[in-house]
CSV table of C-alpha atoms in Angstrom, one decimal:
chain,number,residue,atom,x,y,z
A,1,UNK,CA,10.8,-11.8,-32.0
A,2,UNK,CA,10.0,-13.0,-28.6
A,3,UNK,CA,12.6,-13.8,-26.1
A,4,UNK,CA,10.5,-17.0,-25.0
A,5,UNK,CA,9.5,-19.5,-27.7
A,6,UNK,CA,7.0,-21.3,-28.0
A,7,UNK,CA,5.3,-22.9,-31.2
A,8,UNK,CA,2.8,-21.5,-33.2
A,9,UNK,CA,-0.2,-23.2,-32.5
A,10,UNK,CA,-1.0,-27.0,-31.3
A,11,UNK,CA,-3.9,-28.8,-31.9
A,12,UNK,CA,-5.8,-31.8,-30.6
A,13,UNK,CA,-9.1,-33.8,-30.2
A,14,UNK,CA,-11.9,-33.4,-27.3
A,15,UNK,CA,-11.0,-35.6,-24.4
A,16,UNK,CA,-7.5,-35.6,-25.5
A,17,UNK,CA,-4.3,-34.4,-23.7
A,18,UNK,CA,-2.0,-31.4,-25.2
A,19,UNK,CA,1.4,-30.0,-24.3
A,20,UNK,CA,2.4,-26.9,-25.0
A,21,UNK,CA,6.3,-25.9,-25.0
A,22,UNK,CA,8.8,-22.8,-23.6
A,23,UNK,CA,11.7,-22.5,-24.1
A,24,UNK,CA,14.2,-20.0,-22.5
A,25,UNK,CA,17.6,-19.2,-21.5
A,26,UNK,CA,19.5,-19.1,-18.2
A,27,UNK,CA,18.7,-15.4,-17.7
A,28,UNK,CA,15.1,-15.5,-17.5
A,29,UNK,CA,13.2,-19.4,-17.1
A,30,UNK,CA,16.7,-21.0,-16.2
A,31,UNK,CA,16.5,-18.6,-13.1
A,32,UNK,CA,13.2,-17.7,-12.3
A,33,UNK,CA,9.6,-18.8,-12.2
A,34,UNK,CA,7.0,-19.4,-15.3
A,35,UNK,CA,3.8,-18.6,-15.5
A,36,UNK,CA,1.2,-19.0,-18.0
A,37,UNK,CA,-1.8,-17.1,-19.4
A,38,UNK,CA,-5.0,-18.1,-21.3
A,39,UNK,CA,-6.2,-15.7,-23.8
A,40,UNK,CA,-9.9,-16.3,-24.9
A,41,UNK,CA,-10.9,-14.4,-27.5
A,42,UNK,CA,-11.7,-10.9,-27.0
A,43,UNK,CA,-10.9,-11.6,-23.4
A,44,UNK,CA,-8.4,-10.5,-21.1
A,45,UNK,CA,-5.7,-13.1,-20.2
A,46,UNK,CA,-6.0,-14.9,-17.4
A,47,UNK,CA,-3.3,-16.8,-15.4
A,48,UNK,CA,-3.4,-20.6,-15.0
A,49,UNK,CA,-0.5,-21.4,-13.8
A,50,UNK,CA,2.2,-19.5,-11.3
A,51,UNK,CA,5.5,-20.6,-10.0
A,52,UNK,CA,6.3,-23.0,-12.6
A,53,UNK,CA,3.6,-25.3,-11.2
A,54,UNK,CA,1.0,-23.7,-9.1
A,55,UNK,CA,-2.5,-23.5,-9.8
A,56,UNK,CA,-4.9,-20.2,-8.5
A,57,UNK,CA,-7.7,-21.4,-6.8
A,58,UNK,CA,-10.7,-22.1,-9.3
A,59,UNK,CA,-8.2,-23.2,-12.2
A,60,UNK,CA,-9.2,-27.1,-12.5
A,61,UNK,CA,-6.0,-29.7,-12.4
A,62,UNK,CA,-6.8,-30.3,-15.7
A,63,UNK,CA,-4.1,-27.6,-16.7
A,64,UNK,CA,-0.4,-28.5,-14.9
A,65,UNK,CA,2.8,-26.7,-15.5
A,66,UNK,CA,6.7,-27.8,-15.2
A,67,UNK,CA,9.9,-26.6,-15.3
A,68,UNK,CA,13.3,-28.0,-16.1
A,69,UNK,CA,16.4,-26.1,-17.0
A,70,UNK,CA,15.9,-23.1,-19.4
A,71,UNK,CA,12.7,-24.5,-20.2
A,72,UNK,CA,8.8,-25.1,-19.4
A,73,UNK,CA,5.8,-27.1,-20.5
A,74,UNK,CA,2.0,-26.1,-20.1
A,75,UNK,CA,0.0,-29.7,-19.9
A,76,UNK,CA,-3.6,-29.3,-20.7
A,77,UNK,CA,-5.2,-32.8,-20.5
A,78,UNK,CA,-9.5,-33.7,-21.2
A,79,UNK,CA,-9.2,-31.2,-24.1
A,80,UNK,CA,-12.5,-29.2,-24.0
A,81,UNK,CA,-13.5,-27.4,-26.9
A,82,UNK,CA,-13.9,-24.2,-24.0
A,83,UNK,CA,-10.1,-24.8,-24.0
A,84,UNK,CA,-9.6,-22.6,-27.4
A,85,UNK,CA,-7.7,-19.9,-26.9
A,86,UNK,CA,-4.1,-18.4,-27.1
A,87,UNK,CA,-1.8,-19.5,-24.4
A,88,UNK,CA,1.1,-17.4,-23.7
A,89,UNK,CA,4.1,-18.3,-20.7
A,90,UNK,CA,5.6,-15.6,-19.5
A,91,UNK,CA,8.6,-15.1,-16.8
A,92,UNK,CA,11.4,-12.2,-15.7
A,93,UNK,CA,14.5,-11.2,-17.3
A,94,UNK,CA,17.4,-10.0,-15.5
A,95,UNK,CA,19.9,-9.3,-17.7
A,96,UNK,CA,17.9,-7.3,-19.9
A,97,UNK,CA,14.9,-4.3,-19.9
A,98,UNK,CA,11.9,-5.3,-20.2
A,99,UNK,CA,12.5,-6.9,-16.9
A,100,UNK,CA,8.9,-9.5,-17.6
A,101,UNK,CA,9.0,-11.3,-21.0
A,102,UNK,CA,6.5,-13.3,-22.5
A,103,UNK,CA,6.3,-15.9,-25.3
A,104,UNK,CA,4.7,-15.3,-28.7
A,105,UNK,CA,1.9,-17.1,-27.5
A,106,UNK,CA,0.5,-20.4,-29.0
A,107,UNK,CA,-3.1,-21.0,-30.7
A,108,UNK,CA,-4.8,-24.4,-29.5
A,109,UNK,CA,-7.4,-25.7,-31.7
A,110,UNK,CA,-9.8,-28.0,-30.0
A,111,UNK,CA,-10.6,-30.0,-33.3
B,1,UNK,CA,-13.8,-10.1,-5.2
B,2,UNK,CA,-10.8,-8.3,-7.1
B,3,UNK,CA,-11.9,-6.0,-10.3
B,4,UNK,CA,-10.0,-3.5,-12.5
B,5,UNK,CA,-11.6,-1.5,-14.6
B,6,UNK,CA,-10.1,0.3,-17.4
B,7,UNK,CA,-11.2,3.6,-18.8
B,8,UNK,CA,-13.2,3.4,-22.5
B,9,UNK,CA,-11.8,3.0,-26.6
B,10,UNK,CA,-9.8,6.3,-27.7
B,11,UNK,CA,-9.1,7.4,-31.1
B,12,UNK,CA,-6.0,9.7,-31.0
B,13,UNK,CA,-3.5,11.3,-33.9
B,14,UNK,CA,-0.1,10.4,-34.6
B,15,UNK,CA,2.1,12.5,-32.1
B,16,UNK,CA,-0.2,12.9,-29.3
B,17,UNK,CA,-0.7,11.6,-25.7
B,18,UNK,CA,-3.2,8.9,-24.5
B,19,UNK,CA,-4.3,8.3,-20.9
B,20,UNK,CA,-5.9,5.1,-19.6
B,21,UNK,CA,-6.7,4.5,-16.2
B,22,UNK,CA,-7.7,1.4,-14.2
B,23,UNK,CA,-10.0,1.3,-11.0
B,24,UNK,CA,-9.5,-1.3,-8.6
B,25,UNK,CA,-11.6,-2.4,-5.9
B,26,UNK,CA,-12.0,-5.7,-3.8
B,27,UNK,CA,-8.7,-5.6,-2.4
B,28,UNK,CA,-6.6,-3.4,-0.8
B,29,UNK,CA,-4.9,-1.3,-3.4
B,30,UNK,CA,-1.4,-0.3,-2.0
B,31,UNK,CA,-0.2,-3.9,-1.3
B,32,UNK,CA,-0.3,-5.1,-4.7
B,33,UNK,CA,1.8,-3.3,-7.9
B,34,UNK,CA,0.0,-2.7,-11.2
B,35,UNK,CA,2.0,-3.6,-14.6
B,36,UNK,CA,0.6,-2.5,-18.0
B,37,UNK,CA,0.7,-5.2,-21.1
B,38,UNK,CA,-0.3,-4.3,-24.5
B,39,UNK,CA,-1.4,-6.2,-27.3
B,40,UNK,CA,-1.2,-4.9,-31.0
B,41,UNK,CA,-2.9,-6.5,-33.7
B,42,UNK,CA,-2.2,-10.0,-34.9
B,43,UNK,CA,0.2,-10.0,-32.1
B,44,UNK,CA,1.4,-11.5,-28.7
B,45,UNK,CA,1.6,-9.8,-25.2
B,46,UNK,CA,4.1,-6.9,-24.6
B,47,UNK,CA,4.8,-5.7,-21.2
B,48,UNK,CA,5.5,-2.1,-20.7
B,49,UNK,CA,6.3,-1.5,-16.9
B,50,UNK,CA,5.2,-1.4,-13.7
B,51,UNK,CA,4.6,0.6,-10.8
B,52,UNK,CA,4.4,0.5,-7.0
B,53,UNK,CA,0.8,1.2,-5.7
B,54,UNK,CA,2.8,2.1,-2.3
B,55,UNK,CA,5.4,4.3,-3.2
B,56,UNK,CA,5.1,5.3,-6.8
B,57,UNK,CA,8.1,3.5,-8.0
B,58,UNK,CA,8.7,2.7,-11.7
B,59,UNK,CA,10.1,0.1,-14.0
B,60,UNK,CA,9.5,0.8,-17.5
B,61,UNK,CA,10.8,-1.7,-21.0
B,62,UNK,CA,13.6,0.1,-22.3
B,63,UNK,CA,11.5,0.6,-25.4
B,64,UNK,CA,9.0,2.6,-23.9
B,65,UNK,CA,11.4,4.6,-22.0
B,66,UNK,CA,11.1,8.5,-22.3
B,67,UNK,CA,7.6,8.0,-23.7
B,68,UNK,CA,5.7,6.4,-20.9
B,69,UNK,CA,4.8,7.5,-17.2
B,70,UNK,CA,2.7,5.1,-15.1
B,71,UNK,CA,1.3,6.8,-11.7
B,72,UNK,CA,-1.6,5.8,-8.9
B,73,UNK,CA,-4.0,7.3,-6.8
B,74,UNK,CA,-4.2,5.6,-3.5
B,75,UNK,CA,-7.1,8.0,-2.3
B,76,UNK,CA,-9.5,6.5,-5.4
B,77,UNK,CA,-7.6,3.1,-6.0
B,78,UNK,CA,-6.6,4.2,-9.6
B,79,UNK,CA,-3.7,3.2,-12.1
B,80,UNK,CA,-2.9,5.5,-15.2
B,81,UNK,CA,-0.3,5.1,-17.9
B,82,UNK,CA,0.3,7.7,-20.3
B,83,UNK,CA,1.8,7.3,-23.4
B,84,UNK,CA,3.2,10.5,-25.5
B,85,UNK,CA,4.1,10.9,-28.9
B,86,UNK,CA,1.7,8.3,-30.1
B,87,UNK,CA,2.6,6.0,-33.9
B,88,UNK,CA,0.3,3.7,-35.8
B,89,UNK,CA,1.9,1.0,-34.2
B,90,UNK,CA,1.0,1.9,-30.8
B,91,UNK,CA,-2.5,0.7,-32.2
B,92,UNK,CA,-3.1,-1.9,-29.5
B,93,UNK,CA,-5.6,-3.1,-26.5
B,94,UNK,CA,-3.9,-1.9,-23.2
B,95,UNK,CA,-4.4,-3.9,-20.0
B,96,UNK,CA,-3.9,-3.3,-17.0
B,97,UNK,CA,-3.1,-6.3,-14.5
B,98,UNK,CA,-2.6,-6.7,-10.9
B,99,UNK,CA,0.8,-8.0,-9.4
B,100,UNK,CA,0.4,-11.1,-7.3
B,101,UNK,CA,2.5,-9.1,-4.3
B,102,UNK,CA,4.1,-5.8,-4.0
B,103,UNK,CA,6.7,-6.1,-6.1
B,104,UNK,CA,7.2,-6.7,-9.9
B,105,UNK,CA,8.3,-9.8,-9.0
B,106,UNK,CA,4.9,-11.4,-8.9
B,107,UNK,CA,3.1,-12.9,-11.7
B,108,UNK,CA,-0.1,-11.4,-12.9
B,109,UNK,CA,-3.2,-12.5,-11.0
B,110,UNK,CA,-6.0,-10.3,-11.7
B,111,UNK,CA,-6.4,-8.3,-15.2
B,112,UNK,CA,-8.6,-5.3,-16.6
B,113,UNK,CA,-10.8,-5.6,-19.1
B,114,UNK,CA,-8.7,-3.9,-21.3
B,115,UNK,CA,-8.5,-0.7,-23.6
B,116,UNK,CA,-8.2,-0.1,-27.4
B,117,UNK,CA,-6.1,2.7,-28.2
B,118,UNK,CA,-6.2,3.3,-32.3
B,119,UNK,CA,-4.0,6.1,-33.3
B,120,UNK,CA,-4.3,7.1,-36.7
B,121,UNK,CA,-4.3,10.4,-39.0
């Protein structure tokens, strides 16, 4: 099991808006940041969002992150089918080794 | 612009030792760690440690402790992990992935290519 959860897989039409949940506890996102990866197939992840919120340069606004207590939320709104992939958060752990945990990672389907 | 690029496939028996490495270039190696993150089949990502590109520091998960060493070469811009006394379920693709800053504490920005690792009799 991961120490982050997050569900299975999500799903959603083209054009449409999709949130994708995180949940922690107070020794990992309830004190430090999140980030999140997008897993493409037969890809290496890459990160979308940092510091709960902030987007690398070239990642559109489409994709938006928040934080709020032991929890976090990956928004992902004008669904492209491009958008298919696994999505994992990921954050640190100090009261525990491995110091960086991540998520099981959820599956979006673009229907 | 900031690449890693990860050594090719390997086929190795249960029980021994794999290598990987991972070239970086477009950046200025010592000022950024490298962490390693695996993913086994069917299954999600799984960091294994970290190290300082600067001073050779370590942080390793607690399950890969004893069995993994993770070194650089600033003089080529090189990671390597090494992971002994390999099982089947060490079966994975192994990526190496540039820390945002320094530290560990730094999300990861930039990521190799990665490298499938099947160990099997």
């Amino acid at each position: 099991q991961s120490v982050l959860t997050q569900p299975p897989s999500v799903s959603a039409a083209p054009g449409q808006k999709v949130t994708i949940s995180c949940s922690g506890s107070s020794s990992n996102i309830g004190n430090n940041y999140v980030s999140w990866y997008q897993k493409l197939p037969g890809t290496a992840p890459k990160l979308l969002i940092y510091e709960n919120n902030k987007r690398p340069s070239g990642i559109p606004d489409r994709f938006s992150g928040s934080k709020s207590g032991t929890s976090a939320t990956l928004g992902i709104t004008g669904l492209q089918t491009g958008d298919e992939a696994d999505y994992y958060c990921g954050t640190w752990d100090g009261s525990l080794s491995p110091y960086v945990v991540f998520g099981g990672g959820t599956k979006l389907t673009v229907l | 612009q900031v690449h890693l690029v990860q050594s090719g496939a390997e086929a190795k028996k249960p029980g021994a030792s794999v290598k990987v490495s991972c070239k970086a270039s477009g950046y200025n190696f010592p000022s950024f760690g490298v962490s390693w993150v695996r993913q086994a089949p069917g299954q999600g990502l799984e960091w294994m440690g970290w190290t300082s590109t600067s001073n050779g520091n370590t942080n390793f998960a607690q399950r890969f402790q004893g069995r993994v060493s993770m070194t650089t070469d600033t003089s080529t811009s090189t990671a390597y992990m090494e992971l002994r006394s390999l099982r089947s379920d060490d079966t994975a693709i192994y990526y190496c992935a540039r820390n945002g800053g320094s530290s560990l504490w730094y999300p990861f920005d930039n990521w190799g290519q990665g490298t499938q690792v099947t160990v099997s009799s």
